[in-house]
Short mmCIF file of C-alpha atoms in Angstrom, two decimals:
data_model
loop_
_atom_site.label_atom_id
_atom_site.label_comp_id
_atom_site.label_asym_id
_atom_site.label_seq_id
_atom_site.Cartn_x
_atom_site.Cartn_y
_atom_site.Cartn_z
CA MET R 854 7.83 1.05 -3.89
CA GLU R 855 5.54 -1.87 -2.34
CA THR R 856 7.03 -4.85 -0.90
CA THR R 857 6.18 -7.72 -3.44
CA TYR R 858 9.08 -10.17 -3.00
CA SER R 859 9.51 -14.29 -4.02
CA HIS R 860 10.51 -16.64 -2.17
CA GLY R 861 12.17 -19.02 -4.48
CA GLN R 862 10.52 -19.45 -7.30
CA THR R 863 6.76 -18.72 -6.12
CA GLN R 864 5.64 -15.12 -5.79
CA ALA R 865 4.17 -14.30 -2.58
CA THR R 866 0.83 -13.76 -1.56
CA GLY R 867 -0.93 -10.53 -0.26
CA LYS R 868 -2.92 -12.06 1.91
CA ARG R 869 -1.70 -8.67 4.67
CA HIS R 870 -2.47 -6.43 2.11
CA ARG R 871 -6.67 -7.37 1.63
CA LEU R 872 -6.92 -8.02 5.59
CA LEU R 873 -6.65 -4.39 5.75
CA ALA R 874 -9.64 -4.14 4.62
CA MET R 875 -11.35 -6.52 7.57
CA LEU R 876 -9.48 -3.84 9.86
CA PHE R 877 -10.46 -0.55 8.71
CA VAL R 878 -14.25 -1.99 7.87
CA THR R 879 -13.62 -3.08 12.02
CA VAL R 880 -12.51 0.85 12.78
CA VAL R 881 -15.48 2.22 10.71
CA ILE R 882 -17.95 0.43 13.09
CA THR R 883 -16.15 0.82 16.24
CA TYR R 884 -16.24 5.10 15.34
CA LEU R 885 -20.04 4.82 14.49
CA ASP R 886 -21.29 3.28 17.88
CA ARG R 887 -19.00 6.15 19.20
CA SER R 888 -20.07 9.03 17.83
CA ASN R 889 -24.05 7.94 17.03
CA LEU R 890 -24.18 9.80 19.37
CA SER R 891 -23.81 13.38 18.65
CA ILE R 892 -26.25 12.96 15.55
CA ALA R 893 -28.91 12.23 17.60
CA ALA R 894 -27.39 14.51 20.52
CA THR R 895 -29.37 17.44 19.85
CA ALA R 896 -33.13 15.67 19.40
CA ILE R 897 -32.19 13.99 22.32
CA GLY R 898 -31.32 16.65 24.13
CA GLN R 899 -35.00 18.25 23.19
CA ASP R 900 -36.65 15.31 24.09
CA LEU R 901 -35.25 14.02 27.62
CA GLN R 902 -34.52 17.41 28.57
CA LEU R 903 -30.57 17.02 28.41
CA ASP R 904 -28.62 20.30 30.01
CA PRO R 905 -25.68 21.09 28.61
CA ALA R 906 -23.53 20.00 31.46
CA GLN R 907 -25.74 16.62 31.20
CA MET R 908 -25.23 16.73 27.23
CA GLY R 909 -21.39 16.62 28.55
CA LEU R 910 -21.32 13.56 31.35
CA VAL R 911 -23.73 11.62 28.31
CA PHE R 912 -20.78 12.25 25.79
CA SER R 913 -17.95 11.18 28.60
CA ALA R 914 -19.76 8.29 29.97
CA PHE R 915 -17.85 5.68 26.72
CA GLY R 916 -14.44 6.74 28.15
CA TRP R 917 -15.38 6.22 32.01
CA SER R 918 -15.39 2.48 30.75
CA TYR R 919 -13.21 2.34 27.39
CA ALA R 920 -10.48 4.29 29.31
CA LEU R 921 -10.44 2.45 32.68
CA LEU R 922 -10.45 -1.08 31.50
CA GLN R 923 -7.80 -0.31 28.93
CA ILE R 924 -5.60 -2.20 31.18
CA PRO R 925 -8.12 -5.40 31.32
CA GLY R 926 -8.44 -5.05 27.95
CA GLY R 927 -4.63 -4.88 26.60
CA ILE R 928 -3.91 -8.04 29.51
CA LEU R 929 -7.32 -10.33 27.65
CA VAL R 930 -5.20 -9.16 24.47
CA ASP R 931 -2.33 -10.89 25.00
CA ARG R 932 -3.91 -13.83 26.62
CA THR R 933 -6.64 -14.69 23.76
CA ARG R 934 -5.99 -14.68 19.85
CA PRO R 935 -8.20 -12.14 17.71
CA ARG R 936 -10.77 -13.99 16.34
CA LEU R 937 -12.88 -14.24 18.87
CA LEU R 938 -12.49 -11.78 21.22
CA LEU R 939 -13.29 -9.46 18.28
CA ALA R 940 -15.81 -11.24 17.37
CA LEU R 941 -17.38 -11.17 20.75
CA ILE R 942 -17.21 -7.68 21.46
CA ILE R 943 -17.89 -6.28 18.42
CA GLY R 944 -21.40 -8.51 19.06
CA LEU R 945 -21.69 -7.49 22.63
CA TRP R 946 -20.93 -3.61 21.38
CA SER R 947 -23.78 -3.18 18.85
CA LEU R 948 -26.35 -4.80 21.36
CA ALA R 949 -25.60 -2.32 23.53
CA THR R 950 -25.54 0.65 20.56
CA LEU R 951 -28.78 -0.62 19.44
CA LEU R 952 -30.20 -0.93 23.38
CA GLN R 953 -29.75 2.92 23.01
CA GLY R 954 -32.21 3.88 20.96
CA PHE R 955 -34.90 2.54 23.68
CA ALA R 956 -33.00 4.69 25.99
CA SER R 957 -35.86 6.90 27.71
CA ALA R 958 -34.38 8.87 30.41
CA PHE R 959 -30.79 10.57 31.46
CA ALA R 960 -29.52 7.27 33.78
CA MET R 961 -30.53 5.07 31.01
CA LEU R 962 -28.47 6.66 28.08
CA LEU R 963 -25.99 6.92 30.64
CA SER R 964 -25.19 3.53 31.68
CA LEU R 965 -25.92 2.36 28.06
CA ARG R 966 -23.47 3.98 26.85
CA VAL R 967 -20.47 3.19 29.75
CA LEU R 968 -21.75 -0.11 29.06
CA LEU R 969 -20.44 0.45 25.37
CA GLY R 970 -17.17 2.08 26.52
CA ALA R 971 -16.49 -1.28 28.28
CA LEU R 972 -16.94 -3.86 25.60
CA GLU R 973 -15.17 -1.76 22.69
CA ALA R 974 -11.66 -1.27 25.80
CA PRO R 975 -10.55 -4.59 24.07
CA ALA R 976 -10.95 -3.38 20.38
CA TYR R 977 -7.52 -0.73 19.56
CA PRO R 978 -5.06 -3.52 21.63
CA THR R 979 -6.65 -5.95 19.47
CA LEU R 980 -6.14 -4.05 15.68
CA ASN R 981 -2.74 -3.44 16.97
CA ARG R 982 -1.77 -6.70 17.85
CA VAL R 983 -3.04 -7.99 14.30
CA VAL R 984 -0.84 -5.47 12.75
CA THR R 985 2.30 -6.13 13.97
CA THR R 986 1.82 -9.88 13.59
CA TRP R 987 0.66 -9.22 9.86
CA PHE R 988 3.11 -6.70 8.71
CA PRO R 989 7.08 -6.56 8.83
CA ASP R 990 7.75 -3.11 9.85
CA ASN R 991 8.83 -0.87 7.20
CA GLU R 992 4.51 -1.09 5.74
CA ARG R 993 3.70 -0.82 9.50
CA ALA R 994 2.30 2.49 9.29
CA ARG R 995 0.51 2.49 5.76
CA ALA R 996 -1.59 -0.59 7.74
CA ILE R 997 -1.60 1.59 10.97
CA ALA R 998 -2.64 4.37 8.84
CA SER R 999 -4.88 2.57 6.36
CA TYR R 1000 -6.92 1.02 9.17
CA THR R 1001 -7.51 4.01 11.73
CA SER R 1002 -8.35 6.42 8.50
CA GLY R 1003 -12.24 4.28 9.09
CA GLN R 1004 -13.05 6.35 11.77
CA TYR R 1005 -12.05 9.08 9.83
CA VAL R 1006 -13.45 8.82 5.98
CA GLY R 1007 -16.79 5.91 7.41
CA LEU R 1008 -18.39 9.11 9.54
CA ALA R 1009 -17.39 11.35 6.64
CA PHE R 1010 -19.62 9.34 4.30
CA LEU R 1011 -21.60 7.97 7.14
CA THR R 1012 -22.82 10.80 8.75
CA PRO R 1013 -25.15 12.27 6.05
CA ALA R 1014 -26.35 8.80 5.96
CA LEU R 1015 -27.21 8.44 9.78
CA VAL R 1016 -28.52 12.38 9.52
CA LEU R 1017 -31.18 11.35 6.65
CA THR R 1018 -31.79 8.11 9.18
CA GLN R 1019 -33.21 10.06 11.67
CA GLU R 1020 -35.10 12.83 9.51
CA HIS R 1021 -36.92 9.81 8.75
CA PHE R 1022 -37.18 7.55 11.57
CA GLY R 1023 -36.33 9.50 14.55
CA TRP R 1024 -32.84 9.20 16.51
CA GLN R 1025 -33.68 6.05 17.70
CA GLY R 1026 -33.63 4.61 14.31
CA VAL R 1027 -29.73 5.78 14.17
CA PHE R 1028 -28.46 3.55 17.01
CA PHE R 1029 -30.85 0.80 15.90
CA LEU R 1030 -29.63 0.86 12.49
CA THR R 1031 -25.77 1.02 13.57
CA GLY R 1032 -26.48 -1.46 16.11
CA ALA R 1033 -27.51 -4.13 13.26
CA ILE R 1034 -24.47 -3.00 11.41
CA GLY R 1035 -22.01 -4.13 14.08
CA LEU R 1036 -23.73 -7.38 14.34
CA GLY R 1037 -23.60 -8.44 11.25
CA TRP R 1038 -20.12 -7.80 10.97
CA ALA R 1039 -19.20 -9.56 14.17
CA LEU R 1040 -20.32 -12.77 12.67
CA VAL R 1041 -18.09 -12.18 9.26
CA TRP R 1042 -15.11 -11.33 11.20
CA TYR R 1043 -15.34 -14.58 13.25
CA SER R 1044 -16.06 -16.53 9.72
CA LEU R 1045 -12.92 -14.99 8.01
CA TYR R 1046 -9.99 -13.84 10.38
CA ARG R 1047 -7.01 -16.05 10.86
CA GLU R 1048 -3.89 -16.48 12.22
CA PRO R 1049 -1.08 -15.87 10.11
CA SER R 1050 0.42 -19.69 10.28
CA GLU R 1051 -2.98 -20.75 9.95
CA ALA R 1052 -4.81 -18.67 7.10
CA ALA R 1053 -5.09 -20.88 4.40
CA ASP R 1054 -4.78 -17.90 1.55
CA VAL R 1055 -1.20 -16.79 2.67
CA ASN R 1056 1.80 -19.00 0.92
CA ALA R 1057 5.25 -18.83 2.68
CA ALA R 1058 7.56 -16.44 0.79
CA GLU R 1059 5.08 -13.99 2.73
CA LEU R 1060 5.32 -15.31 6.05
CA GLU R 1061 9.51 -14.35 5.53
CA ILE R 1062 8.67 -11.16 4.35
CA ILE R 1063 6.51 -10.51 7.55
CA ARG R 1064 8.88 -12.11 9.43
CA ALA R 1065 12.09 -11.28 7.66
CA GLY R 1066 10.73 -7.46 9.02
CA GLY R 1067 10.19 -7.93 12.07
CA GLY R 1068 6.53 -9.35 11.82
CA LEU R 1069 6.06 -11.60 14.78
CA ILE R 1070 4.26 -14.15 13.03
CA GLU R 1071 4.85 -16.00 16.03
CA LEU R 1072 2.74 -13.86 18.60
CA GLY R 1073 0.17 -16.50 16.17
CA GLU R 1074 1.66 -19.32 16.73
CA ALA R 1075 0.77 -21.71 19.18
CA GLY R 1076 3.10 -24.09 21.66
CA LYS R 1077 6.45 -21.78 21.34
CA THR R 1078 8.00 -20.44 24.52
CA ASP R 1079 10.10 -17.79 26.26
CA GLN R 1080 13.37 -19.81 26.03
CA ALA R 1081 13.29 -20.39 22.73
CA ASP R 1082 13.14 -17.23 22.35
CA GLN R 1083 15.94 -16.38 24.17
CA ALA R 1084 17.74 -19.33 22.14
CA GLY R 1085 17.52 -16.55 19.10
CA GLN R 1086 14.50 -18.23 17.62
CA THR R 1087 11.53 -16.48 17.71
CA GLY R 1088 9.32 -18.32 20.20
CA TYR R 1089 6.94 -16.23 22.30
CA ARG R 1090 4.22 -17.66 24.55
CA GLN R 1091 0.85 -15.67 26.24
CA ARG R 1092 1.46 -13.34 28.60
CA THR R 1093 -0.16 -15.80 32.32
CA ARG R 1094 0.97 -12.88 34.46
CA TYR R 1095 3.00 -10.20 34.79
CA THR R 1096 6.13 -8.75 36.81
CA ALA R 1097 7.28 -5.83 38.91
CA ALA R 1098 9.80 -5.45 36.29
CA ASP R 1099 6.54 -5.82 32.91
CA TRP R 1100 4.50 -3.45 35.07
CA ARG R 1101 8.03 -0.64 35.14
CA ALA R 1102 8.44 -1.51 31.62
CA VAL R 1103 4.89 0.31 31.07
CA LEU R 1104 4.79 3.14 33.71
CA GLY R 1105 8.08 4.17 34.74
CA ASN R 1106 9.63 4.43 31.38
CA ARG R 1107 10.52 8.38 30.16
CA LYS R 1108 9.32 7.97 26.46
CA LEU R 1109 6.40 6.50 26.52
CA TRP R 1110 4.72 8.80 29.02
CA GLY R 1111 6.21 11.30 26.22
CA VAL R 1112 4.02 9.07 24.03
CA TYR R 1113 1.67 9.01 26.45
CA ILE R 1114 0.76 12.81 27.17
CA GLY R 1115 1.62 13.11 23.23
CA GLN R 1116 -1.66 10.97 22.50
CA ILE R 1117 -3.76 12.89 25.41
CA ALA R 1118 -3.68 15.61 22.81
CA VAL R 1119 -4.63 13.81 19.29
CA THR R 1120 -7.44 12.06 20.95
CA SER R 1121 -9.07 15.51 22.17
CA THR R 1122 -9.54 16.57 19.23
CA LEU R 1123 -11.28 13.71 17.89
CA TRP R 1124 -12.91 13.50 20.56
CA PHE R 1125 -14.49 16.96 20.14
CA PHE R 1126 -15.34 16.66 16.61
CA LEU R 1127 -17.29 12.61 17.90
CA THR R 1128 -19.01 14.57 20.58
CA TRP R 1129 -20.01 18.33 20.40
CA PHE R 1130 -18.57 19.37 16.42
CA PRO R 1131 -22.41 18.25 15.62
CA THR R 1132 -23.93 20.78 18.50
CA TYR R 1133 -21.39 23.46 17.11
CA LEU R 1134 -23.07 23.83 13.97
CA VAL R 1135 -25.88 24.05 14.86
CA LYS R 1136 -27.20 25.32 18.15
CA TYR R 1137 -24.14 27.66 18.18
CA ARG R 1138 -23.28 28.78 15.01
CA HIS R 1139 -26.92 28.29 13.93
CA MET R 1140 -26.80 26.24 10.64
CA ASP R 1141 -29.99 24.01 9.61
CA PHE R 1142 -29.59 20.58 10.85
CA LEU R 1143 -29.39 19.20 7.39
CA LYS R 1144 -26.88 21.15 6.22
CA ALA R 1145 -24.89 20.78 8.92
CA GLY R 1146 -25.36 17.47 8.58
CA PHE R 1147 -23.62 17.30 5.47
CA MET R 1148 -20.72 19.76 5.99
CA ALA R 1149 -19.16 18.18 9.27
CA ALA R 1150 -18.00 15.45 6.73
CA VAL R 1151 -16.17 17.71 4.97
CA PRO R 1152 -13.62 17.58 8.72
CA PHE R 1153 -14.11 13.85 8.14
CA LEU R 1154 -12.51 14.00 4.88
CA ALA R 1155 -9.58 16.19 5.84
CA ALA R 1156 -8.78 14.09 8.26
CA PHE R 1157 -9.23 11.07 6.29
CA VAL R 1158 -6.55 12.54 3.42
CA GLY R 1159 -3.99 13.22 6.75
CA ILE R 1160 -4.13 9.60 8.20
CA LEU R 1161 -3.23 8.01 5.25
CA GLY R 1162 -0.79 10.82 4.15
CA SER R 1163 0.99 10.60 7.33
CA GLY R 1164 1.40 7.16 6.79
CA LEU R 1165 3.10 7.49 3.35
CA LEU R 1166 5.16 9.76 4.41
CA SER R 1167 6.42 8.34 7.56
CA ASP R 1168 7.08 4.88 5.53
CA TRP R 1169 8.82 6.74 2.36
CA MET R 1170 11.17 8.32 5.16
CA ILE R 1171 11.61 4.75 6.86
CA ARG R 1172 12.90 3.77 3.63
CA ARG R 1173 14.52 6.77 2.23
CA GLY R 1174 16.94 5.33 5.41
CA VAL R 1175 15.43 8.29 7.65
CA SER R 1176 15.85 7.68 11.52
CA ALA R 1177 12.76 6.11 13.46
CA THR R 1178 12.70 8.92 15.27
CA VAL R 1179 12.51 11.20 12.84
CA ALA R 1180 9.59 9.55 10.55
CA ARG R 1181 7.45 8.90 13.07
CA LYS R 1182 7.93 12.22 15.33
CA VAL R 1183 7.37 14.73 11.97
CA PRO R 1184 4.46 14.04 11.37
CA ILE R 1185 2.87 13.63 14.67
CA VAL R 1186 4.49 16.62 15.83
CA THR R 1187 3.31 18.99 12.61
CA GLY R 1188 -0.25 17.45 12.72
CA LEU R 1189 -0.72 18.01 16.31
CA LEU R 1190 0.75 21.79 15.81
CA LEU R 1191 -2.27 22.03 12.64
CA SER R 1192 -4.90 21.26 15.53
CA THR R 1193 -4.46 23.88 17.35
CA ALA R 1194 -6.02 25.88 14.12
CA ILE R 1195 -9.73 25.28 15.72
CA VAL R 1196 -9.38 28.18 17.48
CA GLY R 1197 -9.30 30.18 14.17
CA ALA R 1198 -13.06 29.54 13.97
CA ASN R 1199 -13.55 31.68 17.28
CA TYR R 1200 -12.67 34.63 14.70
CA VAL R 1201 -14.90 33.69 11.78
CA ASP R 1202 -18.75 34.33 10.73
CA THR R 1203 -19.56 33.01 7.36
CA PRO R 1204 -20.13 29.32 7.70
CA ALA R 1205 -17.44 27.74 5.35
CA MET R 1206 -14.83 29.67 6.86
CA VAL R 1207 -15.89 28.43 10.07
CA ILE R 1208 -15.71 24.36 8.37
CA LEU R 1209 -12.45 25.83 6.66
CA PHE R 1210 -10.82 26.08 10.24
CA MET R 1211 -12.45 23.04 11.33
CA ALA R 1212 -10.49 20.93 8.02
CA ILE R 1213 -7.66 22.61 8.67
CA ALA R 1214 -7.69 21.32 12.91
CA PHE R 1215 -9.14 17.60 11.99
CA PHE R 1216 -6.46 16.96 9.22
CA GLY R 1217 -4.00 17.78 11.59
CA SER R 1218 -5.44 15.30 14.26
CA GLY R 1219 -5.62 12.68 11.18
CA PHE R 1220 -1.95 13.65 10.59
CA SER R 1221 -0.84 12.66 14.19
CA SER R 1222 -2.40 9.71 13.86
CA ILE R 1223 0.06 6.73 12.78
CA THR R 1224 0.45 6.74 16.79
CA TRP R 1225 0.04 3.35 17.44
CA VAL R 1226 2.97 3.01 15.42
CA LEU R 1227 5.11 3.84 18.28
CA VAL R 1228 3.53 1.03 20.55
CA SER R 1229 4.28 -1.24 18.03
CA SER R 1230 7.98 0.24 17.89
CA MET R 1231 8.62 0.96 21.60
CA ALA R 1232 6.62 -1.66 23.32
CA LYS R 1233 8.62 -5.07 25.14
CA LYS R 1234 6.81 -7.87 22.14
CA GLU R 1235 6.14 -9.86 24.33
CA LEU R 1236 3.96 -6.57 26.21
CA LEU R 1237 2.29 -5.40 23.64
CA GLY R 1238 -1.04 -5.63 25.31
CA LEU R 1239 -0.45 -4.02 28.01
CA THR R 1240 1.98 -1.49 26.21
CA GLY R 1241 -1.03 -1.28 23.92
CA GLY R 1242 -4.23 -1.11 26.64
CA MET R 1243 -1.97 1.91 29.15
CA PHE R 1244 -1.52 4.02 25.38
CA ASN R 1245 -5.18 3.88 25.02
CA LEU R 1246 -5.89 4.27 28.43
CA MET R 1247 -4.16 7.43 28.72
CA GLY R 1248 -4.75 9.12 25.24
CA ASN R 1249 -8.61 8.27 25.97
CA LEU R 1250 -8.69 10.11 29.23
CA SER R 1251 -9.63 12.79 26.52
CA SER R 1252 -12.42 11.29 26.20
CA ILE R 1253 -13.56 11.75 30.11
CA CYS R 1254 -12.48 14.71 29.22
CA VAL R 1255 -13.00 17.08 26.91
CA PRO R 1256 -16.79 16.46 26.73
CA VAL R 1257 -17.62 17.32 30.57
CA VAL R 1258 -14.88 19.96 30.08
CA ILE R 1259 -16.40 21.37 26.91
CA GLY R 1260 -19.73 21.11 28.48
CA PHE R 1261 -19.52 23.04 31.44
CA ILE R 1262 -17.70 26.02 29.48
CA VAL R 1263 -20.42 26.36 27.11
CA LYS R 1264 -22.98 26.14 29.79
CA ASN R 1265 -23.28 30.01 29.84
CA SER R 1266 -23.76 29.52 25.73
CA ASP R 1267 -20.37 31.05 24.78
CA PHE R 1268 -18.39 28.47 22.86
CA LYS R 1269 -15.57 29.98 22.63
CA PRO R 1270 -13.11 29.23 24.89
CA ALA R 1271 -13.78 25.97 24.31
CA LEU R 1272 -11.91 26.02 21.24
CA MET R 1273 -9.08 28.36 22.54
CA PHE R 1274 -8.90 25.18 25.23
CA MET R 1275 -8.65 22.66 22.68
CA SER R 1276 -5.76 23.93 20.64
CA ALA R 1277 -5.01 24.86 24.22
CA VAL R 1278 -3.96 20.67 24.12
CA GLY R 1279 -3.04 20.14 21.10
CA VAL R 1280 0.38 22.60 22.00
CA VAL R 1281 0.77 20.42 24.89
CA GLY R 1282 1.30 17.48 22.96
CA ALA R 1283 3.46 18.98 20.30
CA LEU R 1284 5.98 20.10 23.35
CA SER R 1285 5.53 16.07 24.84
CA TYR R 1286 7.11 15.07 21.63
CA LEU R 1287 9.86 17.46 21.01
CA PHE R 1288 11.30 17.30 24.91
CA LEU R 1289 9.86 13.85 26.64
CA VAL R 1290 10.31 11.33 23.35
CA GLY R 1291 13.45 10.60 22.94
CA LYS R 1292 15.06 8.24 20.25
CA ILE R 1293 12.21 5.81 18.93
CA GLU R 1294 13.46 2.21 19.81
CA ARG R 1295 12.36 -1.63 21.55
CA ILE R 1296 12.26 -0.79 25.34
CA ARG R 1297 14.76 -4.25 26.07
#
């Protein structure tokens, strides 16, 4: 049921729903710049004479800095408003993307991927901060699912476009195009985004819906103090430093560790598809490059359906009175178990069956990808950035490990052990949610 209320005689505006389009486009761009390498990988490997182990290192280079800088990135989110921060980092990482088109050696390409990861590090904590500010609790899973789906649907429709770009302009054209798109979007974001209390096209009725439903509008309000919050008001002050108690809240909580381990599993499947999947189809399943590029879109569409379905299901369960613990865990655990279907590709020969098992696995990955809602629901509200940074750091350890591990596993030209490894990771993630993550509630 849509949340449409009136405040007195005034109908609430729907600014927060329109904002989702901006968040969606931002996610599409972040993942274009992460995955463009996978499209160009075969051609780059040939031009720069890279073996699978070296290619694995290049694939993982983004993750080295991206994961390690999640904590500094989260701290930056707690201290900087998203309008300026996101515009700045989008512009800078898009420039790093464009420069990859000029890479002429392994070291140069590796360095630019590390730089890209560093600049993208604050992106998801910033998006989570925006959605926590703009959306009430009973809309948050759908909101997160809607913008996060950009990592799947954008790639599903744009992967064929990038394949055609490479066919006509070489692998360098892939980086030039994706970099230019990001530079333009940085200007659009800065021009259009405002905090809830500053947006000209949002009225008091909508602000009341957000505030009454648990949306933290005070994150975007200047001049509020922690003392006001302690007095029962909705005040908030940006953090200027973190205490030992803050770090214990983020690192010493069993529930959060269960979420962290589970997130490693969720993102592991994603990073397989963002890195090795096109190479797997072309080099190890011997598909034509153009055909593989178009068939690769099918699992991304399946993941898109998965994440939208999980967000709708989870919020529907919340509205039906199901506990947050059950409503949030059911899609995540189910999705992780479905992601283990990736191993089925080892036992089929036809391209259609290979794509079917890959689509089931990626659907599962998408179905489990509402995990950011747990940060919104469990983190101390004054530590959203820090908790989000830690969550993303843990989850993106997979961006470091998965490409490298697969690169070394397949060095002998056998990809089957790599898919067995991916399936095992999904099982570990499901067990983490079942046995480590207890009741889902905000940490006090």
